[in-house]
PDB file of C-alpha atoms and ligand atoms in Angstrom:
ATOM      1  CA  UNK A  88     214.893 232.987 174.162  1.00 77.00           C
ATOM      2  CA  UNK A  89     211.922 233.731 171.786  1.00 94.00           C
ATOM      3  CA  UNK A  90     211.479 236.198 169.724  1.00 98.00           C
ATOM      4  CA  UNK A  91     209.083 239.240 171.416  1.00 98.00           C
ATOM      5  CA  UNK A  92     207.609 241.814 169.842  1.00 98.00           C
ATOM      6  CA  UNK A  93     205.653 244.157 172.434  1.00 98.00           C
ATOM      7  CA  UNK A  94     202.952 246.306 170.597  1.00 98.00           C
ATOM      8  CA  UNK A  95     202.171 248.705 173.630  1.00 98.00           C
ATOM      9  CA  UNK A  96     199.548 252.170 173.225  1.00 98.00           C
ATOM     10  CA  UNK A  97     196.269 254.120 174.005  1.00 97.00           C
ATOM     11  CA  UNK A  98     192.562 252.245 173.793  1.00 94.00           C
ATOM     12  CA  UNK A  99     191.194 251.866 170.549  1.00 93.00           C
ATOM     13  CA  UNK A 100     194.910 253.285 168.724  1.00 96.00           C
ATOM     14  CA  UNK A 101     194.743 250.208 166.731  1.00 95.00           C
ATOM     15  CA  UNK A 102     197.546 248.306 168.347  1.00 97.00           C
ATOM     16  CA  UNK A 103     195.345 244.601 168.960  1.00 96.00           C
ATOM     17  CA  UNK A 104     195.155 244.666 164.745  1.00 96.00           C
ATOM     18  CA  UNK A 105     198.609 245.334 164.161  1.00 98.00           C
ATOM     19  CA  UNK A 106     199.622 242.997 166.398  1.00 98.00           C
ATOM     20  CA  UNK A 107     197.571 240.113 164.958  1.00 98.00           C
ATOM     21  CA  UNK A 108     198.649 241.045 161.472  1.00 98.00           C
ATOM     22  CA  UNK A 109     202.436 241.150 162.129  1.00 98.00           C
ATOM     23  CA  UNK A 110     201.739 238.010 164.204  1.00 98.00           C
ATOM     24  CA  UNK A 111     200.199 236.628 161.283  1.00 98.00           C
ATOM     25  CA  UNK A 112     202.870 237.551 158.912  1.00 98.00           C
ATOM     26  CA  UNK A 113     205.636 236.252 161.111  1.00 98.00           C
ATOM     27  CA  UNK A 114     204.279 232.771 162.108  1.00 97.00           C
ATOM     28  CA  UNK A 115     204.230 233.963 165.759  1.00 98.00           C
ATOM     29  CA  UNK A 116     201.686 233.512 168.464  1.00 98.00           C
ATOM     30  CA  UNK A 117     199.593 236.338 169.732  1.00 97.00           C
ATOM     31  CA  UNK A 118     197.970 237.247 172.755  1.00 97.00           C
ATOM     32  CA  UNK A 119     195.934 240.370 173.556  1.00 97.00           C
ATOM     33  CA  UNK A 120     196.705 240.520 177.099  1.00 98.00           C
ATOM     34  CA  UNK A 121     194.007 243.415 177.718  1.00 97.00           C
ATOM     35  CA  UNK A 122     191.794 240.437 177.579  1.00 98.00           C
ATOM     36  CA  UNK A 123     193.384 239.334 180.586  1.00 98.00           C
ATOM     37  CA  UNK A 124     191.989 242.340 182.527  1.00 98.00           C
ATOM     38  CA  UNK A 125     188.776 242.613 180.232  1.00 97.00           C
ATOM     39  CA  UNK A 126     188.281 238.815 181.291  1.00 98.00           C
ATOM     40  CA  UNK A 127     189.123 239.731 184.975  1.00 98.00           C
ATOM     41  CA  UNK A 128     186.399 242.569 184.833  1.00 98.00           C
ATOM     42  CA  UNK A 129     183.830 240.556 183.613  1.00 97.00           C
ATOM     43  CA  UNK A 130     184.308 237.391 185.773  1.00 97.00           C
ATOM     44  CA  UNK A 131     183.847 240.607 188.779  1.00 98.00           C
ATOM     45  CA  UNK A 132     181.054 241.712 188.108  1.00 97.00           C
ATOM     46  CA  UNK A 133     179.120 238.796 186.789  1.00 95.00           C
ATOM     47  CA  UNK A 134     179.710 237.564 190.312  1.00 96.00           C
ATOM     48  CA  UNK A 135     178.060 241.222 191.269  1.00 97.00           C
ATOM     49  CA  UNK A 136     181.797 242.065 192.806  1.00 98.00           C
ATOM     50  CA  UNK A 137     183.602 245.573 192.892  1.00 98.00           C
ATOM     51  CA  UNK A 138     186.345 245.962 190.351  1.00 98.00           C
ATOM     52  CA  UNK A 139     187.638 248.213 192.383  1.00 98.00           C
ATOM     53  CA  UNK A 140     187.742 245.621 195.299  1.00 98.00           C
ATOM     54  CA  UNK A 141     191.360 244.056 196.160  1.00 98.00           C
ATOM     55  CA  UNK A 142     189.849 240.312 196.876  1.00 98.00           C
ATOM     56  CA  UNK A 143     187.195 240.777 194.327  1.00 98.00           C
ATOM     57  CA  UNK A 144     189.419 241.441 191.468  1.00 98.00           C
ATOM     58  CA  UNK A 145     192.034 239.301 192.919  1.00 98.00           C
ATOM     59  CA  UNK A 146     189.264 236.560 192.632  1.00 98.00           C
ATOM     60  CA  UNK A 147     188.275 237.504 189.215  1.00 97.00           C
ATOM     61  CA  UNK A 148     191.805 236.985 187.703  1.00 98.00           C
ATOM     62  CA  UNK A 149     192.090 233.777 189.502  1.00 96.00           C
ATOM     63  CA  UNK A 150     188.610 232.621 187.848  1.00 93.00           C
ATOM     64  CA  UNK A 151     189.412 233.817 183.874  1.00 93.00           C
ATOM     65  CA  UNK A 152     188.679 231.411 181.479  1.00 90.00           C
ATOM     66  CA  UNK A 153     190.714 232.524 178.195  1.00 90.00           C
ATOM     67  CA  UNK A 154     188.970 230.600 175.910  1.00 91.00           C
ATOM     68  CA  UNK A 155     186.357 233.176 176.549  1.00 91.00           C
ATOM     69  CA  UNK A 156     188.417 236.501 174.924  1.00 90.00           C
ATOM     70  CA  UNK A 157     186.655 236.205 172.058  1.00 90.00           C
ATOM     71  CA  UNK A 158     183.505 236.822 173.560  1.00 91.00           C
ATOM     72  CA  UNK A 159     181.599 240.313 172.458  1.00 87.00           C
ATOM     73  CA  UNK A 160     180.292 240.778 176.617  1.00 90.00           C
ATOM     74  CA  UNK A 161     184.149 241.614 177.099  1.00 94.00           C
ATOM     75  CA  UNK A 162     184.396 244.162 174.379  1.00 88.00           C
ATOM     76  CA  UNK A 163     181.692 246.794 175.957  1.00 86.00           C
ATOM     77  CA  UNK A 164     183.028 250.106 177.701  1.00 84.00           C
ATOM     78  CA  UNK A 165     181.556 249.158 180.851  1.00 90.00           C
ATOM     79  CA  UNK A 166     183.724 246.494 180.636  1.00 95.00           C
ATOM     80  CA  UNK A 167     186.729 248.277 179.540  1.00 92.00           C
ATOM     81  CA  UNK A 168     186.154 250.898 182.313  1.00 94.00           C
ATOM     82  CA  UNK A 169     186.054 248.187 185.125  1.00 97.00           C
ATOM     83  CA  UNK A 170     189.032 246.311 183.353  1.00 98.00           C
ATOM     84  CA  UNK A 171     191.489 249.574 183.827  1.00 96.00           C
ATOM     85  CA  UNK A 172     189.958 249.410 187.697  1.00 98.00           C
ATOM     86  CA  UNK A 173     191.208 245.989 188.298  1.00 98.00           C
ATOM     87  CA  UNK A 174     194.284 246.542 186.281  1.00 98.00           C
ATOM     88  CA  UNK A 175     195.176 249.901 188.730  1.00 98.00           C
ATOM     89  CA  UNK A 176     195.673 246.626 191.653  1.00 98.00           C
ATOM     90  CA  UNK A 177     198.879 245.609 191.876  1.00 98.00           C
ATOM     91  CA  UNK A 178     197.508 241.863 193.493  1.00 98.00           C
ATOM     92  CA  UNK A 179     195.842 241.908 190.231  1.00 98.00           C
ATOM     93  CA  UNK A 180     198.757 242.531 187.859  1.00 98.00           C
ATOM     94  CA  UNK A 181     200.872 239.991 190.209  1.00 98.00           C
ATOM     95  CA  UNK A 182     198.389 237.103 189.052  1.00 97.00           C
ATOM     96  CA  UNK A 183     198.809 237.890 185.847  1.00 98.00           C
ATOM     97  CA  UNK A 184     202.581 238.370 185.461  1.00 97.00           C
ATOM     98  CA  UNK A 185     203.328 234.866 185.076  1.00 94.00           C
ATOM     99  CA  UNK A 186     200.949 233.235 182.179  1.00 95.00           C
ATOM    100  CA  UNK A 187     202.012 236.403 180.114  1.00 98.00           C
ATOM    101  CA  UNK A 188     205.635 235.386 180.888  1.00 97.00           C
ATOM    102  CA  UNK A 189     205.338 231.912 180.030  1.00 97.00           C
ATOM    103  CA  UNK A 190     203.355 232.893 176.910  1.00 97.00           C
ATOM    104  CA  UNK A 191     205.817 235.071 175.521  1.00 98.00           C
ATOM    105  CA  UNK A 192     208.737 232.384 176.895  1.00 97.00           C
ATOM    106  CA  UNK A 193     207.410 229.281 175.433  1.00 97.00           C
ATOM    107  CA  UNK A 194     204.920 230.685 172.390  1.00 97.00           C
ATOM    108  CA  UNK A 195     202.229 228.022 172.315  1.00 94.00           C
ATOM    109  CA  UNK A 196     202.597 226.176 169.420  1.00 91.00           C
ATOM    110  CA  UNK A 197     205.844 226.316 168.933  1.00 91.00           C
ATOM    111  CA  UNK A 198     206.163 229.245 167.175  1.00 95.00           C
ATOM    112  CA  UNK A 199     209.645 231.068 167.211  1.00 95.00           C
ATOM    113  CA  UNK A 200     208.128 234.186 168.636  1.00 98.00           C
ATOM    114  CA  UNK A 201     204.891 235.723 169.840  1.00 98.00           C
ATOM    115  CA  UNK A 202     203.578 239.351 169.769  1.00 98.00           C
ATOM    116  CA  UNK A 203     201.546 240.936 172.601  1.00 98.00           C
ATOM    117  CA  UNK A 204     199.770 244.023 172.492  1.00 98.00           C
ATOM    118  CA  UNK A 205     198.362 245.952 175.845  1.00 98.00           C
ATOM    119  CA  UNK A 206     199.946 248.639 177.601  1.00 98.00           C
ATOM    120  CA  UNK A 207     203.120 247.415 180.033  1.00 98.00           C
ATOM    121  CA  UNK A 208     204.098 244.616 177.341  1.00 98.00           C
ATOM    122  CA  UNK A 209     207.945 246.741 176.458  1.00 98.00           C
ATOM    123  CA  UNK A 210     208.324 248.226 180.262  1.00 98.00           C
ATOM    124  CA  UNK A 211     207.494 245.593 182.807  1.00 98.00           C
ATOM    125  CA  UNK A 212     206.298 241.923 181.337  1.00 98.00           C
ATOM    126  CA  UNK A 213     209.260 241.930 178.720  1.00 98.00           C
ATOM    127  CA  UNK A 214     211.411 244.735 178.526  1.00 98.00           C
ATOM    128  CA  UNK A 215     213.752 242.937 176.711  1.00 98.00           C
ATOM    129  CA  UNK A 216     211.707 242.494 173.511  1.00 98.00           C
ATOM    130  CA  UNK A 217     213.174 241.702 170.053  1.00 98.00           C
ATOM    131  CA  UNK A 218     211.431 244.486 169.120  1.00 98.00           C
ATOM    132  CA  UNK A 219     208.436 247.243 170.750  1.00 98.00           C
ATOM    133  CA  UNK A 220     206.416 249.880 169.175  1.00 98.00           C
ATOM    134  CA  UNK A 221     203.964 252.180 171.239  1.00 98.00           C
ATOM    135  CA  UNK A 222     200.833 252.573 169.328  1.00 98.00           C
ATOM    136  CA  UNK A 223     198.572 255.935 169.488  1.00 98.00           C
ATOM    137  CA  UNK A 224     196.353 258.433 167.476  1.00 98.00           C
ATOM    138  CA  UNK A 225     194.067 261.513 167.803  1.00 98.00           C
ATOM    139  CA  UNK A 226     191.340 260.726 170.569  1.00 98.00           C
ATOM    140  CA  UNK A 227     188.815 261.991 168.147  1.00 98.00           C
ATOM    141  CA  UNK A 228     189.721 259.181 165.943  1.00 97.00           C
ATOM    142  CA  UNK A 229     190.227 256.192 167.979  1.00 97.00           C
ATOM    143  CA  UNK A 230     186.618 256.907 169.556  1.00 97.00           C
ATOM    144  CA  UNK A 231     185.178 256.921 166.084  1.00 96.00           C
ATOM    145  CA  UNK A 232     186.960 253.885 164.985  1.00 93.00           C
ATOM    146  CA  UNK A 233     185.918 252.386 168.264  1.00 91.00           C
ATOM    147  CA  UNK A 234     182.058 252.985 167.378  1.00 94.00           C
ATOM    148  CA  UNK A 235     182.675 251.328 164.290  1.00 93.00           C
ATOM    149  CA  UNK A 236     184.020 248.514 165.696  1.00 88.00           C
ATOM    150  CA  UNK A 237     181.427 248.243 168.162  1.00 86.00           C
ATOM    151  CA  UNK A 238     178.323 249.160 166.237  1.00 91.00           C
ATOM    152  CA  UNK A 239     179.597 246.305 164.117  1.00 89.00           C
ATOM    153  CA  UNK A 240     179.046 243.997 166.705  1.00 83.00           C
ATOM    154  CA  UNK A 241     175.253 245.303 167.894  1.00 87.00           C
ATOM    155  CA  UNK A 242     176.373 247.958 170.276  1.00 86.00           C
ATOM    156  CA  UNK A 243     175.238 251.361 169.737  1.00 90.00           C
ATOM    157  CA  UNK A 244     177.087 254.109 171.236  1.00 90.00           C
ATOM    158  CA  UNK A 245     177.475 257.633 170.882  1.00 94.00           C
ATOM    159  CA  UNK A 246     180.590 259.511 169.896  1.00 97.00           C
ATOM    160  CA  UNK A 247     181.055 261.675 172.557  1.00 97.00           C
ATOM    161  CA  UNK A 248     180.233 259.277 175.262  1.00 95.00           C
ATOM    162  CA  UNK A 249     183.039 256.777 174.006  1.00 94.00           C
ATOM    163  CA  UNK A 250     185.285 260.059 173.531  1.00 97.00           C
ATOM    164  CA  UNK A 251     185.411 261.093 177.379  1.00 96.00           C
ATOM    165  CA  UNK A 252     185.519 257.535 178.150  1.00 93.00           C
ATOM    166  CA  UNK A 253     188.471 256.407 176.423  1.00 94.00           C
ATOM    167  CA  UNK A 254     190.388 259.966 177.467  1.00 96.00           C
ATOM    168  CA  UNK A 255     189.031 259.133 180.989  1.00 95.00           C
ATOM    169  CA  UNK A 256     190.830 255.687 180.842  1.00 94.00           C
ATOM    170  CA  UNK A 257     193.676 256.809 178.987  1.00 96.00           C
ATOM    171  CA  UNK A 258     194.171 259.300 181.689  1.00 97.00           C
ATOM    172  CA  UNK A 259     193.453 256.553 184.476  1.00 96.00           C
ATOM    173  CA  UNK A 260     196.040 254.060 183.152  1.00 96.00           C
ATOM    174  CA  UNK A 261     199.354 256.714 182.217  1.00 97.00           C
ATOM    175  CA  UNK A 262     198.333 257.948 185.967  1.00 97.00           C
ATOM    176  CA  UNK A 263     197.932 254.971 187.682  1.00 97.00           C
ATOM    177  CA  UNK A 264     201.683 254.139 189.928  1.00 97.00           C
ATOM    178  CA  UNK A 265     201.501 250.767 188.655  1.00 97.00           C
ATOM    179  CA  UNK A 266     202.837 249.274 185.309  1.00 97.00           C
ATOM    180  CA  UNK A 267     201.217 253.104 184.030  1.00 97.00           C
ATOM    181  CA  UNK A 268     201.071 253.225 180.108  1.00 97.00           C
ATOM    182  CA  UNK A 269     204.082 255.100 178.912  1.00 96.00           C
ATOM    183  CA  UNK A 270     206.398 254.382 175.374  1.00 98.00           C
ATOM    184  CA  UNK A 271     209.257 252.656 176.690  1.00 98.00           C
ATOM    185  CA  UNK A 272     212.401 254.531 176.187  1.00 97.00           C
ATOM    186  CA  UNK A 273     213.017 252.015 172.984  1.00 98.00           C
ATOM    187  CA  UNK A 274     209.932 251.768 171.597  1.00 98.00           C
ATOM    188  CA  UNK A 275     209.265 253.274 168.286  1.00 98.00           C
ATOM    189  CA  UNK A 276     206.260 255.614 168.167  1.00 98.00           C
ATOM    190  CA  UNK A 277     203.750 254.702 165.502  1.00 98.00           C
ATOM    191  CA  UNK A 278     201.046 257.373 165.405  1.00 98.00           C
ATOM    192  CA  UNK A 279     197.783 256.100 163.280  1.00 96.00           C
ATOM    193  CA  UNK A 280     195.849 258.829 162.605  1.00 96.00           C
ATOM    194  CA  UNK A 281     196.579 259.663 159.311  1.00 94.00           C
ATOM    195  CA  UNK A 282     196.894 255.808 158.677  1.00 96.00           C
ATOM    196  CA  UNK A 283     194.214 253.068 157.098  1.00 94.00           C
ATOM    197  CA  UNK A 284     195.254 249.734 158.628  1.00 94.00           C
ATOM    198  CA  UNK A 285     196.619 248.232 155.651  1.00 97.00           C
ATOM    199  CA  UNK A 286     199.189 251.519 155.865  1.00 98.00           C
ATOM    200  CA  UNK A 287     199.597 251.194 159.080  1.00 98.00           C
ATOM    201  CA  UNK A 288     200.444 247.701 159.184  1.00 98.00           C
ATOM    202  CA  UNK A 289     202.944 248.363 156.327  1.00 98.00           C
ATOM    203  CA  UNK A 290     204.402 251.855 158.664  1.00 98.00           C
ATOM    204  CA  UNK A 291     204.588 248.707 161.769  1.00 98.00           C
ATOM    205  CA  UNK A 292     206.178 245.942 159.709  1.00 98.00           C
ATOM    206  CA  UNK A 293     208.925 248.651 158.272  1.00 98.00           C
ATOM    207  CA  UNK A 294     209.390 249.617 161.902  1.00 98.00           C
ATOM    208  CA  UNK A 295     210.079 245.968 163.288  1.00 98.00           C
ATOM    209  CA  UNK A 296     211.503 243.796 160.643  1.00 98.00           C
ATOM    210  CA  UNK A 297     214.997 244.899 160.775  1.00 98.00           C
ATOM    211  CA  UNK A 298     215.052 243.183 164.401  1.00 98.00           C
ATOM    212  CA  UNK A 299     213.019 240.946 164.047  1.00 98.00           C
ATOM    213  CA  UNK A 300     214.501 239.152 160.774  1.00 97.00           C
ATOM    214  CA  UNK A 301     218.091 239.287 162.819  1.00 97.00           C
ATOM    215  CA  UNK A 302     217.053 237.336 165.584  1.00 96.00           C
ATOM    216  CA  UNK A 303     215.215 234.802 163.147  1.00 95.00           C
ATOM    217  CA  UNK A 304     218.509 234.537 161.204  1.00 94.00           C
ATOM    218  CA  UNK A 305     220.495 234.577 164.772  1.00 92.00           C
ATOM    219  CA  UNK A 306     218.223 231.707 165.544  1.00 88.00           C
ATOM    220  CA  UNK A 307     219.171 230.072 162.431  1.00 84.00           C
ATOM    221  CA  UNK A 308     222.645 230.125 162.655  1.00 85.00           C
ATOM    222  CA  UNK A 309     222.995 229.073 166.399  1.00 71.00           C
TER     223      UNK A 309
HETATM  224  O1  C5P B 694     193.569 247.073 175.472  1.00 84.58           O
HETATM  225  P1  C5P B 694     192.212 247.089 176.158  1.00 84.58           P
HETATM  226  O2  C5P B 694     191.439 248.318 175.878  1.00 84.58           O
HETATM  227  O3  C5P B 694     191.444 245.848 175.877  1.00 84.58           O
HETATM  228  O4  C5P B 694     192.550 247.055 177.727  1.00 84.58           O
HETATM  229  C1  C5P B 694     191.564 247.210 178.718  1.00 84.58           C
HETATM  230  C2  C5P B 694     192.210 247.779 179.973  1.00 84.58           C
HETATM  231  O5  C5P B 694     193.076 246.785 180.518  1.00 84.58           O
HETATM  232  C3  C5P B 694     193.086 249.008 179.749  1.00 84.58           C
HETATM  233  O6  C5P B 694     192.368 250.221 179.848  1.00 84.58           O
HETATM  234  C4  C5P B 694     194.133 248.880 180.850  1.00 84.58           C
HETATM  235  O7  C5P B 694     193.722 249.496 182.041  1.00 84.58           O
HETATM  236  C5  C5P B 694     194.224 247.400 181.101  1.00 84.58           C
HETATM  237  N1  C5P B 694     195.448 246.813 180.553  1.00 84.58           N
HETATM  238  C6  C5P B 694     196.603 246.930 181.304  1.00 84.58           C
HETATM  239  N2  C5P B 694     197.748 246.344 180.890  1.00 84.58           N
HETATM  240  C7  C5P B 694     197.801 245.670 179.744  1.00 84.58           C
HETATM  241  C8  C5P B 694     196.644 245.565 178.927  1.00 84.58           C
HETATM  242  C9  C5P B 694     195.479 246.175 179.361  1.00 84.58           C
HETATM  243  O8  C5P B 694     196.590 247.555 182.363  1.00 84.58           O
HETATM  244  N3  C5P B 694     198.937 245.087 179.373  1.00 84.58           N
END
């Protein structure tokens, strides 16, 4: 078995950073698996499909192209808003159950573990993960630190447009009766707001190395 740490939480609570750094700092792969749906969304409506369409979506997921998650057309809100959409469809989440599996199984590489951050990593793709933390902050907050982040890469956007959309898809995903967000009943809360990343990371690293050094010195000895 490979070491998992599952970095689950809200949009925008800074969970995709951590889990890159502690990736990073471990020698472990990482995947973003909201990419996975982002990717989906896009690959919908570039085809002018419905996200909210069963064989559209379905399609989409078939058609995602990874090497494309680090493309900017991904990162938008529209995007985001049509990725929760296809991720609500359980067809949808089946097509993507088994490459996030098989990532976290057989970390490419060959890296002893891998980290994924999204928001059903510690319930339903690995709930038995070395490790899991559940990610969030004030609203207020995350939708700044999202405009940041995206005026930083040419997109303009008002604050209180990106506030009701994030609490609209935040709402959308803990409701949804599918793989909803919710902290898994082992997952350490790690609450951001008062947090700069390099604090944060340090709050996430505290919170995780204790299980994940054991299983790299289990590892070791068997
Ligand atoms: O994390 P990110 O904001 O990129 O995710 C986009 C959308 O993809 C989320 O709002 C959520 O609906 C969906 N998602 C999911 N399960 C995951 C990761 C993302 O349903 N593991």
């Amino acid at each position: 078995m490979s070491i998992v740490i599952a970095v689950d939480g809200t949009a925008a609570s800074g969970k995709g950073t951590l889990a890159k750094k502690l990736a990073a700092h471990f020698g472990f792969a990482h995947l973003d698996s909201g990419a996975l749906y982002r990717l989906t969304a896009l690959a919908v409506v570039t085809a002018g499909g419905d996200p909210r369409d069963e064989a559209d979506a379905v399609r989409g997921a078939r058609a995602i192209d990874l090497s494309m998650a680090g493309d900017p057309a991904i990162r938008t809100d529209r995007i985001g808003q049509a990725a929760s959409q296809v991720a609500a469809i359980p067809a949808v989440r089946a097509a993507l159950l088994d490459f996030q599996r098989d990532f976290l199984a057989h970390p490419p590489g060959g890296s002893a573990g891998a980290v994924m951050d999204g928001r059903d990593i510690g319930t339903v793709i690995c709930p038995g993960a070395t490790a899991k933390l559940y990610v969030d902050a004030r609203p207020e907050l995350r939708a700044e630190r999202r405009r940041k982040e995206l005026a930083g890469i040419g997109i303009n956007r008002d604050f209180a447009g990106l506030l009701a959309e994030l609490n609209a898809r935040d709402a959308a995903d803990k409701a949804r009766p599918i793989s909803p967000l919710l902290r898994a009943p082992d997952a350490v809360l790690l609450d951001t707001t008062d947090l700069d990343i390099d604090a944060a990371f340090a709050a996430a690293l505290a919170l995780v190395s204790p299980k994940v050094e054991g299983a790299l010195k289990d590892r070791h000895r068997g």
